[in-house]
PDB file of C-alpha atoms and ligand atoms in Angstrom:
ATOM      1  CA  MET B   1     125.806 160.029 136.521  1.00 80.00           C
ATOM      2  CA  ARG B   2     126.893 160.984 140.027  1.00 93.00           C
ATOM      3  CA  LYS B   3     124.379 159.813 142.578  1.00 94.00           C
ATOM      4  CA  ASN B   4     124.075 159.040 146.268  1.00 96.00           C
ATOM      5  CA  ILE B   5     124.535 155.352 146.979  1.00 97.00           C
ATOM      6  CA  VAL B   6     124.371 153.188 150.053  1.00 97.00           C
ATOM      7  CA  ALA B   7     125.764 149.724 149.315  1.00 98.00           C
ATOM      8  CA  GLY B   8     125.896 146.775 151.701  1.00 98.00           C
ATOM      9  CA  ASN B   9     128.659 144.187 151.335  1.00 98.00           C
ATOM     10  CA  TRP B  10     127.404 141.105 153.145  1.00 98.00           C
ATOM     11  CA  LYS B  11     130.689 139.232 152.622  1.00 98.00           C
ATOM     12  CA  MET B  12     130.577 135.515 153.608  1.00 98.00           C
ATOM     13  CA  ASN B  13     127.529 135.935 155.839  1.00 98.00           C
ATOM     14  CA  MET B  14     123.871 134.900 155.684  1.00 98.00           C
ATOM     15  CA  ASN B  15     122.581 131.532 154.492  1.00 98.00           C
ATOM     16  CA  GLN B  16     119.522 131.469 152.251  1.00 97.00           C
ATOM     17  CA  GLU B  17     116.992 131.686 155.054  1.00 98.00           C
ATOM     18  CA  GLN B  18     118.848 134.550 156.709  1.00 98.00           C
ATOM     19  CA  THR B  19     119.146 136.296 153.351  1.00 98.00           C
ATOM     20  CA  ALA B  20     115.384 136.117 152.851  1.00 98.00           C
ATOM     21  CA  GLN B  21     114.774 137.434 156.371  1.00 98.00           C
ATOM     22  CA  LEU B  22     117.183 140.333 156.011  1.00 98.00           C
ATOM     23  CA  ILE B  23     115.654 141.331 152.679  1.00 98.00           C
ATOM     24  CA  ALA B  24     112.169 141.208 154.215  1.00 98.00           C
ATOM     25  CA  ASP B  25     113.414 143.426 157.065  1.00 98.00           C
ATOM     26  CA  LEU B  26     115.055 145.842 154.639  1.00 97.00           C
ATOM     27  CA  LYS B  27     111.865 146.170 152.604  1.00 96.00           C
ATOM     28  CA  GLU B  28     110.139 147.361 155.765  1.00 96.00           C
ATOM     29  CA  ALA B  29     112.925 149.518 157.075  1.00 95.00           C
ATOM     30  CA  MET B  30     114.578 151.314 154.166  1.00 95.00           C
ATOM     31  CA  PRO B  31     113.657 155.001 153.856  1.00 92.00           C
ATOM     32  CA  SER B  32     112.503 156.283 150.503  1.00 89.00           C
ATOM     33  CA  ASN B  33     114.884 159.042 149.538  1.00 88.00           C
ATOM     34  CA  ASP B  34     117.064 159.765 146.534  1.00 87.00           C
ATOM     35  CA  ALA B  35     119.816 157.304 147.468  1.00 92.00           C
ATOM     36  CA  SER B  36     120.363 154.188 145.380  1.00 96.00           C
ATOM     37  CA  VAL B  37     120.420 151.090 147.552  1.00 97.00           C
ATOM     38  CA  MET B  38     122.580 148.068 146.740  1.00 98.00           C
ATOM     39  CA  ILE B  39     123.101 144.818 148.617  1.00 98.00           C
ATOM     40  CA  ALA B  40     125.774 142.218 147.877  1.00 98.00           C
ATOM     41  CA  PRO B  41     124.842 138.774 149.219  1.00 98.00           C
ATOM     42  CA  THR B  42     127.116 135.798 148.628  1.00 98.00           C
ATOM     43  CA  PHE B  43     127.049 134.131 145.174  1.00 98.00           C
ATOM     44  CA  VAL B  44     124.763 131.239 146.102  1.00 98.00           C
ATOM     45  CA  ASN B  45     122.061 133.602 147.315  1.00 98.00           C
ATOM     46  CA  LEU B  46     122.155 136.125 144.492  1.00 98.00           C
ATOM     47  CA  ALA B  47     119.385 134.592 142.389  1.00 98.00           C
ATOM     48  CA  LYS B  48     117.089 134.296 145.402  1.00 98.00           C
ATOM     49  CA  ALA B  49     117.875 137.873 146.422  1.00 98.00           C
ATOM     50  CA  VAL B  50     117.082 139.142 142.920  1.00 98.00           C
ATOM     51  CA  GLU B  51     113.720 137.379 143.091  1.00 98.00           C
ATOM     52  CA  LEU B  52     112.949 138.730 146.569  1.00 98.00           C
ATOM     53  CA  THR B  53     113.804 142.335 145.710  1.00 97.00           C
ATOM     54  CA  GLU B  54     111.857 142.479 142.468  1.00 97.00           C
ATOM     55  CA  GLY B  55     109.750 145.637 142.309  1.00 94.00           C
ATOM     56  CA  THR B  56     111.758 147.378 145.061  1.00 95.00           C
ATOM     57  CA  ASN B  57     114.488 149.989 144.706  1.00 94.00           C
ATOM     58  CA  ILE B  58     117.074 147.596 146.141  1.00 97.00           C
ATOM     59  CA  GLU B  59     119.641 146.472 143.569  1.00 98.00           C
ATOM     60  CA  VAL B  60     121.323 143.122 144.171  1.00 98.00           C
ATOM     61  CA  ILE B  61     125.002 143.168 143.229  1.00 98.00           C
ATOM     62  CA  ALA B  62     127.871 140.648 143.285  1.00 98.00           C
ATOM     63  CA  GLN B  63     130.941 140.723 145.522  1.00 98.00           C
ATOM     64  CA  ASN B  64     133.381 139.507 142.890  1.00 98.00           C
ATOM     65  CA  MET B  65     133.734 137.844 139.479  1.00 98.00           C
ATOM     66  CA  HIS B  66     136.412 136.311 137.253  1.00 98.00           C
ATOM     67  CA  PHE B  67     137.809 138.065 134.208  1.00 98.00           C
ATOM     68  CA  GLU B  68     137.568 135.083 131.872  1.00 98.00           C
ATOM     69  CA  ALA B  69     134.324 134.462 130.004  1.00 97.00           C
ATOM     70  CA  SER B  70     134.205 130.699 130.663  1.00 97.00           C
ATOM     71  CA  GLY B  71     136.418 127.632 130.885  1.00 97.00           C
ATOM     72  CA  ALA B  72     138.497 125.575 133.275  1.00 98.00           C
ATOM     73  CA  TYR B  73     138.530 127.940 136.275  1.00 98.00           C
ATOM     74  CA  THR B  74     137.136 125.785 139.062  1.00 98.00           C
ATOM     75  CA  GLY B  75     135.123 127.723 141.589  1.00 97.00           C
ATOM     76  CA  GLU B  76     134.931 130.921 139.579  1.00 98.00           C
ATOM     77  CA  ILE B  77     131.976 132.938 138.286  1.00 98.00           C
ATOM     78  CA  SER B  78     131.816 134.928 135.041  1.00 98.00           C
ATOM     79  CA  ALA B  79     130.156 138.199 134.116  1.00 98.00           C
ATOM     80  CA  ASP B  80     127.787 136.364 131.794  1.00 98.00           C
ATOM     81  CA  MET B  81     126.662 134.044 134.622  1.00 98.00           C
ATOM     82  CA  LEU B  82     125.933 137.039 136.825  1.00 98.00           C
ATOM     83  CA  LYS B  83     124.026 138.826 134.095  1.00 98.00           C
ATOM     84  CA  SER B  84     122.001 135.724 133.341  1.00 98.00           C
ATOM     85  CA  ILE B  85     120.457 135.921 136.825  1.00 98.00           C
ATOM     86  CA  GLY B  86     119.821 139.661 136.666  1.00 98.00           C
ATOM     87  CA  ILE B  87     122.999 141.073 138.232  1.00 98.00           C
ATOM     88  CA  GLN B  88     124.209 144.305 136.607  1.00 98.00           C
ATOM     89  CA  THR B  89     126.805 145.495 139.122  1.00 98.00           C
ATOM     90  CA  VAL B  90     129.865 143.893 140.688  1.00 98.00           C
ATOM     91  CA  ILE B  91     132.190 144.928 143.521  1.00 98.00           C
ATOM     92  CA  LEU B  92     135.833 144.550 142.493  1.00 98.00           C
ATOM     93  CA  GLY B  93     139.051 145.139 144.391  1.00 98.00           C
ATOM     94  CA  HIS B  94     137.789 144.801 147.936  1.00 98.00           C
ATOM     95  CA  SER B  95     140.743 144.841 150.345  1.00 97.00           C
ATOM     96  CA  GLU B  96     139.853 141.331 151.541  1.00 97.00           C
ATOM     97  CA  ARG B  97     140.134 140.045 147.968  1.00 97.00           C
ATOM     98  CA  ARG B  98     143.462 141.826 147.635  1.00 97.00           C
ATOM     99  CA  ALA B  99     144.824 140.629 151.000  1.00 96.00           C
ATOM    100  CA  TYR B 100     143.515 137.040 151.233  1.00 97.00           C
ATOM    101  CA  PHE B 101     143.112 136.047 147.587  1.00 97.00           C
ATOM    102  CA  GLY B 102     146.103 137.707 145.978  1.00 97.00           C
ATOM    103  CA  GLU B 103     144.207 140.125 143.740  1.00 97.00           C
ATOM    104  CA  THR B 104     146.689 142.571 142.285  1.00 97.00           C
ATOM    105  CA  ASP B 105     146.058 145.789 140.397  1.00 96.00           C
ATOM    106  CA  GLU B 106     146.859 143.876 137.190  1.00 97.00           C
ATOM    107  CA  ILE B 107     144.238 141.208 137.906  1.00 98.00           C
ATOM    108  CA  LEU B 108     141.765 143.917 138.857  1.00 98.00           C
ATOM    109  CA  ALA B 109     142.367 145.802 135.627  1.00 98.00           C
ATOM    110  CA  LYS B 110     141.377 142.625 133.757  1.00 98.00           C
ATOM    111  CA  LYS B 111     138.301 142.118 135.922  1.00 98.00           C
ATOM    112  CA  VAL B 112     137.170 145.710 135.458  1.00 98.00           C
ATOM    113  CA  LYS B 113     137.601 145.405 131.703  1.00 98.00           C
ATOM    114  CA  ALA B 114     135.641 142.132 131.607  1.00 98.00           C
ATOM    115  CA  ALA B 115     132.785 143.626 133.622  1.00 98.00           C
ATOM    116  CA  LEU B 116     132.605 146.741 131.452  1.00 98.00           C
ATOM    117  CA  ASP B 117     132.870 144.728 128.229  1.00 98.00           C
ATOM    118  CA  ASN B 118     129.797 142.874 129.460  1.00 98.00           C
ATOM    119  CA  GLY B 119     127.924 146.113 130.064  1.00 98.00           C
ATOM    120  CA  MET B 120     128.109 145.813 133.833  1.00 98.00           C
ATOM    121  CA  GLN B 121     128.659 148.551 136.396  1.00 98.00           C
ATOM    122  CA  VAL B 122     131.671 148.234 138.729  1.00 98.00           C
ATOM    123  CA  VAL B 123     132.005 149.335 142.344  1.00 98.00           C
ATOM    124  CA  PHE B 124     135.787 149.585 142.511  1.00 98.00           C
ATOM    125  CA  CYS B 125     137.367 149.445 145.993  1.00 98.00           C
ATOM    126  CA  PHE B 126     140.782 150.734 146.937  1.00 98.00           C
ATOM    127  CA  GLY B 127     142.510 152.360 149.887  1.00 97.00           C
ATOM    128  CA  GLU B 128     145.683 152.430 151.911  1.00 97.00           C
ATOM    129  CA  GLU B 129     146.904 150.248 154.788  1.00 94.00           C
ATOM    130  CA  LEU B 130     147.591 151.680 158.229  1.00 93.00           C
ATOM    131  CA  ASP B 131     151.372 151.797 157.851  1.00 92.00           C
ATOM    132  CA  GLU B 132     150.961 153.606 154.532  1.00 95.00           C
ATOM    133  CA  ARG B 133     148.775 156.251 156.185  1.00 94.00           C
ATOM    134  CA  LYS B 134     151.192 156.584 159.090  1.00 91.00           C
ATOM    135  CA  SER B 135     154.154 157.056 156.785  1.00 94.00           C
ATOM    136  CA  GLY B 136     152.276 159.650 154.735  1.00 94.00           C
ATOM    137  CA  GLU B 137     152.163 157.433 151.645  1.00 96.00           C
ATOM    138  CA  HIS B 138     148.360 157.242 151.437  1.00 97.00           C
ATOM    139  CA  PHE B 139     147.899 159.667 148.550  1.00 98.00           C
ATOM    140  CA  ASN B 140     150.578 157.909 146.484  1.00 98.00           C
ATOM    141  CA  VAL B 141     149.082 154.490 147.218  1.00 98.00           C
ATOM    142  CA  VAL B 142     145.594 155.558 146.210  1.00 98.00           C
ATOM    143  CA  GLU B 143     146.850 157.265 143.081  1.00 98.00           C
ATOM    144  CA  SER B 144     148.738 154.164 141.956  1.00 98.00           C
ATOM    145  CA  GLN B 145     145.783 151.850 142.691  1.00 98.00           C
ATOM    146  CA  LEU B 146     143.572 154.038 140.505  1.00 98.00           C
ATOM    147  CA  LYS B 147     146.188 154.390 137.802  1.00 97.00           C
ATOM    148  CA  ASN B 148     147.081 150.689 137.604  1.00 97.00           C
ATOM    149  CA  ALA B 149     143.543 149.332 137.524  1.00 97.00           C
ATOM    150  CA  LEU B 150     141.487 152.062 135.869  1.00 98.00           C
ATOM    151  CA  PHE B 151     143.462 154.626 133.942  1.00 98.00           C
ATOM    152  CA  GLU B 152     143.701 152.551 130.759  1.00 96.00           C
ATOM    153  CA  LEU B 153     139.927 152.889 130.436  1.00 98.00           C
ATOM    154  CA  PRO B 154     138.486 155.323 127.912  1.00 98.00           C
ATOM    155  CA  ALA B 155     136.691 158.339 129.409  1.00 98.00           C
ATOM    156  CA  SER B 156     133.365 156.939 128.190  1.00 97.00           C
ATOM    157  CA  ALA B 157     133.752 153.875 130.466  1.00 97.00           C
ATOM    158  CA  TRP B 158     133.657 156.015 133.603  1.00 98.00           C
ATOM    159  CA  SER B 159     129.877 156.325 133.497  1.00 97.00           C
ATOM    160  CA  GLN B 160     129.893 152.642 134.533  1.00 98.00           C
ATOM    161  CA  ILE B 161     132.302 153.087 137.452  1.00 98.00           C
ATOM    162  CA  VAL B 162     131.510 153.800 141.092  1.00 98.00           C
ATOM    163  CA  LEU B 163     134.538 154.273 143.349  1.00 98.00           C
ATOM    164  CA  ALA B 164     134.697 153.118 146.960  1.00 98.00           C
ATOM    165  CA  TYR B 165     137.573 154.579 148.946  1.00 98.00           C
ATOM    166  CA  GLU B 166     138.108 152.209 151.847  1.00 97.00           C
ATOM    167  CA  PRO B 167     141.113 152.826 154.090  1.00 96.00           C
ATOM    168  CA  VAL B 168     142.036 149.288 155.153  1.00 93.00           C
ATOM    169  CA  TRP B 169     142.673 150.383 158.729  1.00 92.00           C
ATOM    170  CA  ALA B 170     139.032 151.446 159.038  1.00 90.00           C
ATOM    171  CA  ILE B 171     137.435 148.253 157.669  1.00 90.00           C
ATOM    172  CA  GLY B 172     135.762 146.162 160.345  1.00 83.00           C
ATOM    173  CA  THR B 173     137.865 147.803 163.024  1.00 84.00           C
ATOM    174  CA  GLY B 174     135.352 150.247 164.468  1.00 79.00           C
ATOM    175  CA  GLU B 175     137.864 152.956 163.635  1.00 81.00           C
ATOM    176  CA  THR B 176     136.489 155.386 161.048  1.00 85.00           C
ATOM    177  CA  ALA B 177     138.321 157.957 159.025  1.00 88.00           C
ATOM    178  CA  SER B 178     137.108 161.337 160.211  1.00 93.00           C
ATOM    179  CA  ALA B 179     134.718 163.121 157.876  1.00 95.00           C
ATOM    180  CA  ASP B 180     137.543 165.548 157.101  1.00 96.00           C
ATOM    181  CA  GLN B 181     139.981 162.732 156.291  1.00 96.00           C
ATOM    182  CA  ALA B 182     137.379 161.184 153.976  1.00 96.00           C
ATOM    183  CA  GLN B 183     136.701 164.512 152.273  1.00 97.00           C
ATOM    184  CA  GLU B 184     140.426 165.207 151.871  1.00 97.00           C
ATOM    185  CA  MET B 185     140.990 161.864 150.126  1.00 98.00           C
ATOM    186  CA  HIS B 186     137.829 162.048 148.026  1.00 98.00           C
ATOM    187  CA  ALA B 187     138.828 165.509 146.788  1.00 98.00           C
ATOM    188  CA  PHE B 188     142.278 164.117 145.953  1.00 98.00           C
ATOM    189  CA  ILE B 189     140.673 161.220 144.046  1.00 98.00           C
ATOM    190  CA  ARG B 190     138.591 163.630 141.965  1.00 98.00           C
ATOM    191  CA  LYS B 191     141.622 165.821 141.326  1.00 98.00           C
ATOM    192  CA  THR B 192     143.601 162.771 140.154  1.00 98.00           C
ATOM    193  CA  ILE B 193     140.820 161.688 137.794  1.00 98.00           C
ATOM    194  CA  ALA B 194     140.421 165.234 136.476  1.00 98.00           C
ATOM    195  CA  ALA B 195     144.157 165.368 135.714  1.00 98.00           C
ATOM    196  CA  GLN B 196     144.028 162.057 133.818  1.00 98.00           C
ATOM    197  CA  TYR B 197     140.678 162.615 132.093  1.00 98.00           C
ATOM    198  CA  SER B 198     138.682 165.822 132.640  1.00 98.00           C
ATOM    199  CA  ASN B 199     136.721 167.753 135.267  1.00 97.00           C
ATOM    200  CA  GLU B 200     133.565 166.378 133.708  1.00 97.00           C
ATOM    201  CA  VAL B 201     134.611 162.753 134.266  1.00 98.00           C
ATOM    202  CA  ALA B 202     135.793 163.532 137.809  1.00 98.00           C
ATOM    203  CA  ASP B 203     132.580 165.349 138.700  1.00 98.00           C
ATOM    204  CA  GLN B 204     130.208 162.667 137.436  1.00 98.00           C
ATOM    205  CA  VAL B 205     131.741 159.676 139.242  1.00 98.00           C
ATOM    206  CA  SER B 206     130.181 158.652 142.561  1.00 98.00           C
ATOM    207  CA  VAL B 207     132.853 158.199 145.235  1.00 98.00           C
ATOM    208  CA  LEU B 208     131.720 156.199 148.254  1.00 98.00           C
ATOM    209  CA  TYR B 209     133.492 155.983 151.585  1.00 97.00           C
ATOM    210  CA  GLY B 210     133.840 152.612 153.341  1.00 96.00           C
ATOM    211  CA  GLY B 211     135.197 151.761 156.765  1.00 94.00           C
ATOM    212  CA  SER B 212     133.112 151.307 159.906  1.00 91.00           C
ATOM    213  CA  VAL B 213     130.232 153.511 158.753  1.00 94.00           C
ATOM    214  CA  LYS B 214     127.413 153.286 161.314  1.00 95.00           C
ATOM    215  CA  PRO B 215     124.121 155.132 161.827  1.00 96.00           C
ATOM    216  CA  ASN B 216     125.828 157.488 164.269  1.00 94.00           C
ATOM    217  CA  ASN B 217     128.591 158.675 161.913  1.00 95.00           C
ATOM    218  CA  ALA B 218     126.991 158.373 158.455  1.00 96.00           C
ATOM    219  CA  SER B 219     125.404 161.846 158.324  1.00 96.00           C
ATOM    220  CA  GLU B 220     128.619 163.663 159.082  1.00 96.00           C
ATOM    221  CA  ILE B 221     130.668 161.659 156.567  1.00 96.00           C
ATOM    222  CA  PHE B 222     128.022 161.791 153.824  1.00 96.00           C
ATOM    223  CA  SER B 223     127.541 165.537 154.308  1.00 96.00           C
ATOM    224  CA  LYS B 224     130.995 166.179 152.833  1.00 96.00           C
ATOM    225  CA  PRO B 225     130.827 167.533 149.277  1.00 96.00           C
ATOM    226  CA  ASP B 226     132.957 164.831 147.640  1.00 97.00           C
ATOM    227  CA  VAL B 227     131.449 161.878 149.535  1.00 97.00           C
ATOM    228  CA  ASP B 228     128.517 160.356 147.656  1.00 97.00           C
ATOM    229  CA  GLY B 229     127.581 157.631 150.100  1.00 97.00           C
ATOM    230  CA  GLY B 230     129.044 154.515 151.624  1.00 97.00           C
ATOM    231  CA  LEU B 231     130.058 150.919 151.130  1.00 98.00           C
ATOM    232  CA  ILE B 232     128.972 149.273 154.344  1.00 97.00           C
ATOM    233  CA  GLY B 233     130.198 145.960 155.772  1.00 96.00           C
ATOM    234  CA  GLY B 234     129.185 145.002 159.295  1.00 95.00           C
ATOM    235  CA  ALA B 235     126.302 147.447 159.640  1.00 97.00           C
ATOM    236  CA  SER B 236     124.691 146.189 156.420  1.00 98.00           C
ATOM    237  CA  LEU B 237     123.853 142.874 158.116  1.00 98.00           C
ATOM    238  CA  ASN B 238     121.230 144.501 160.296  1.00 97.00           C
ATOM    239  CA  ALA B 239     118.196 146.214 158.739  1.00 98.00           C
ATOM    240  CA  GLU B 240     117.914 148.804 161.498  1.00 97.00           C
ATOM    241  CA  ASP B 241     121.566 149.826 161.143  1.00 97.00           C
ATOM    242  CA  PHE B 242     121.586 149.790 157.338  1.00 98.00           C
ATOM    243  CA  SER B 243     118.396 151.819 157.110  1.00 97.00           C
ATOM    244  CA  GLY B 244     119.759 154.101 159.840  1.00 96.00           C
ATOM    245  CA  ILE B 245     122.702 154.801 157.538  1.00 97.00           C
ATOM    246  CA  ALA B 246     120.511 155.322 154.455  1.00 96.00           C
ATOM    247  CA  VAL B 247     118.465 157.872 156.405  1.00 95.00           C
ATOM    248  CA  ALA B 248     121.537 160.117 156.362  1.00 92.00           C
ATOM    249  CA  PHE B 249     120.481 161.178 152.848  1.00 85.00           C
ATOM    250  CA  SER B 250     116.970 162.250 153.882  1.00 71.00           C
TER     251      SER B 250
HETATM  252  C1  LIG Q   1     133.828 146.781 153.936  1.00 65.34           C
HETATM  253  O1  LIG Q   1     134.189 145.629 154.180  1.00 65.34           O
HETATM  254  O2  LIG Q   1     133.763 147.183 152.773  1.00 65.34           O
HETATM  255  C2  LIG Q   1     133.503 147.639 155.062  1.00 65.34           C
HETATM  256  C3  LIG Q   1     133.421 148.925 154.842  1.00 65.34           C
HETATM  257  O3  LIG Q   1     133.306 147.019 156.257  1.00 65.34           O
HETATM  258  P1  LIG Q   1     132.868 147.709 157.633  1.00 65.34           P
HETATM  259  O4  LIG Q   1     131.724 148.637 157.337  1.00 65.34           O
HETATM  260  O5  LIG Q   1     132.453 146.570 158.513  1.00 65.34           O
HETATM  261  O6  LIG Q   1     134.055 148.441 158.151  1.00 65.34           O
END
């Protein structure tokens, strides 16, 4: 079901002590409104974070996972391992995974399938690079990312998908897509899903925006009709900033 979501991707930040402190700060600071709150600490701190958020409305999610169930894949983590410590949602397709770790649409399609087969929810990230935006290719790029990784899924699987449109040029750069640029792309994403599936599927999927969202720009971006919240990097590492973004839904 479509809902407002504010999700924090902590990336490779925060040791265990810092994780505990940030969660304690978030428990104090987060507003109570209708937005779902997710945080994605690094793998080694997930179990601790699950324990520390018990009884709160903060969901702890993973930043990645492997598509195989088990076996000789040194350094990798499976869906079953995540579920066994209480993780129900995984981020897949982040641009840093694509750029630094060679994750292709084909690999991502396998990861999405593995997560869904395990009953998990997926926050699927995608978005164009700067040169693709400048050359006017951004709609084509986004369409093919969606098509290659997600359009083999049956319509019923889409209740387990959250989309995060993240223009790569806006991630960690301080440069944000304007609220109108975000709305334009989010409307295009829904139109593309409606054409492949149905208006019903397109209308029920939450589509988050990611890319330098801060307390001072969140309200304007989130006020757009096709923007259902944000995937937040840098600003999710500070309780005041993250709660200042979540307040945009109040
Ligand atoms: C991200 O990495 O998903 C992200 C949106 O980062 P930032 O908010 O720092 O731009």
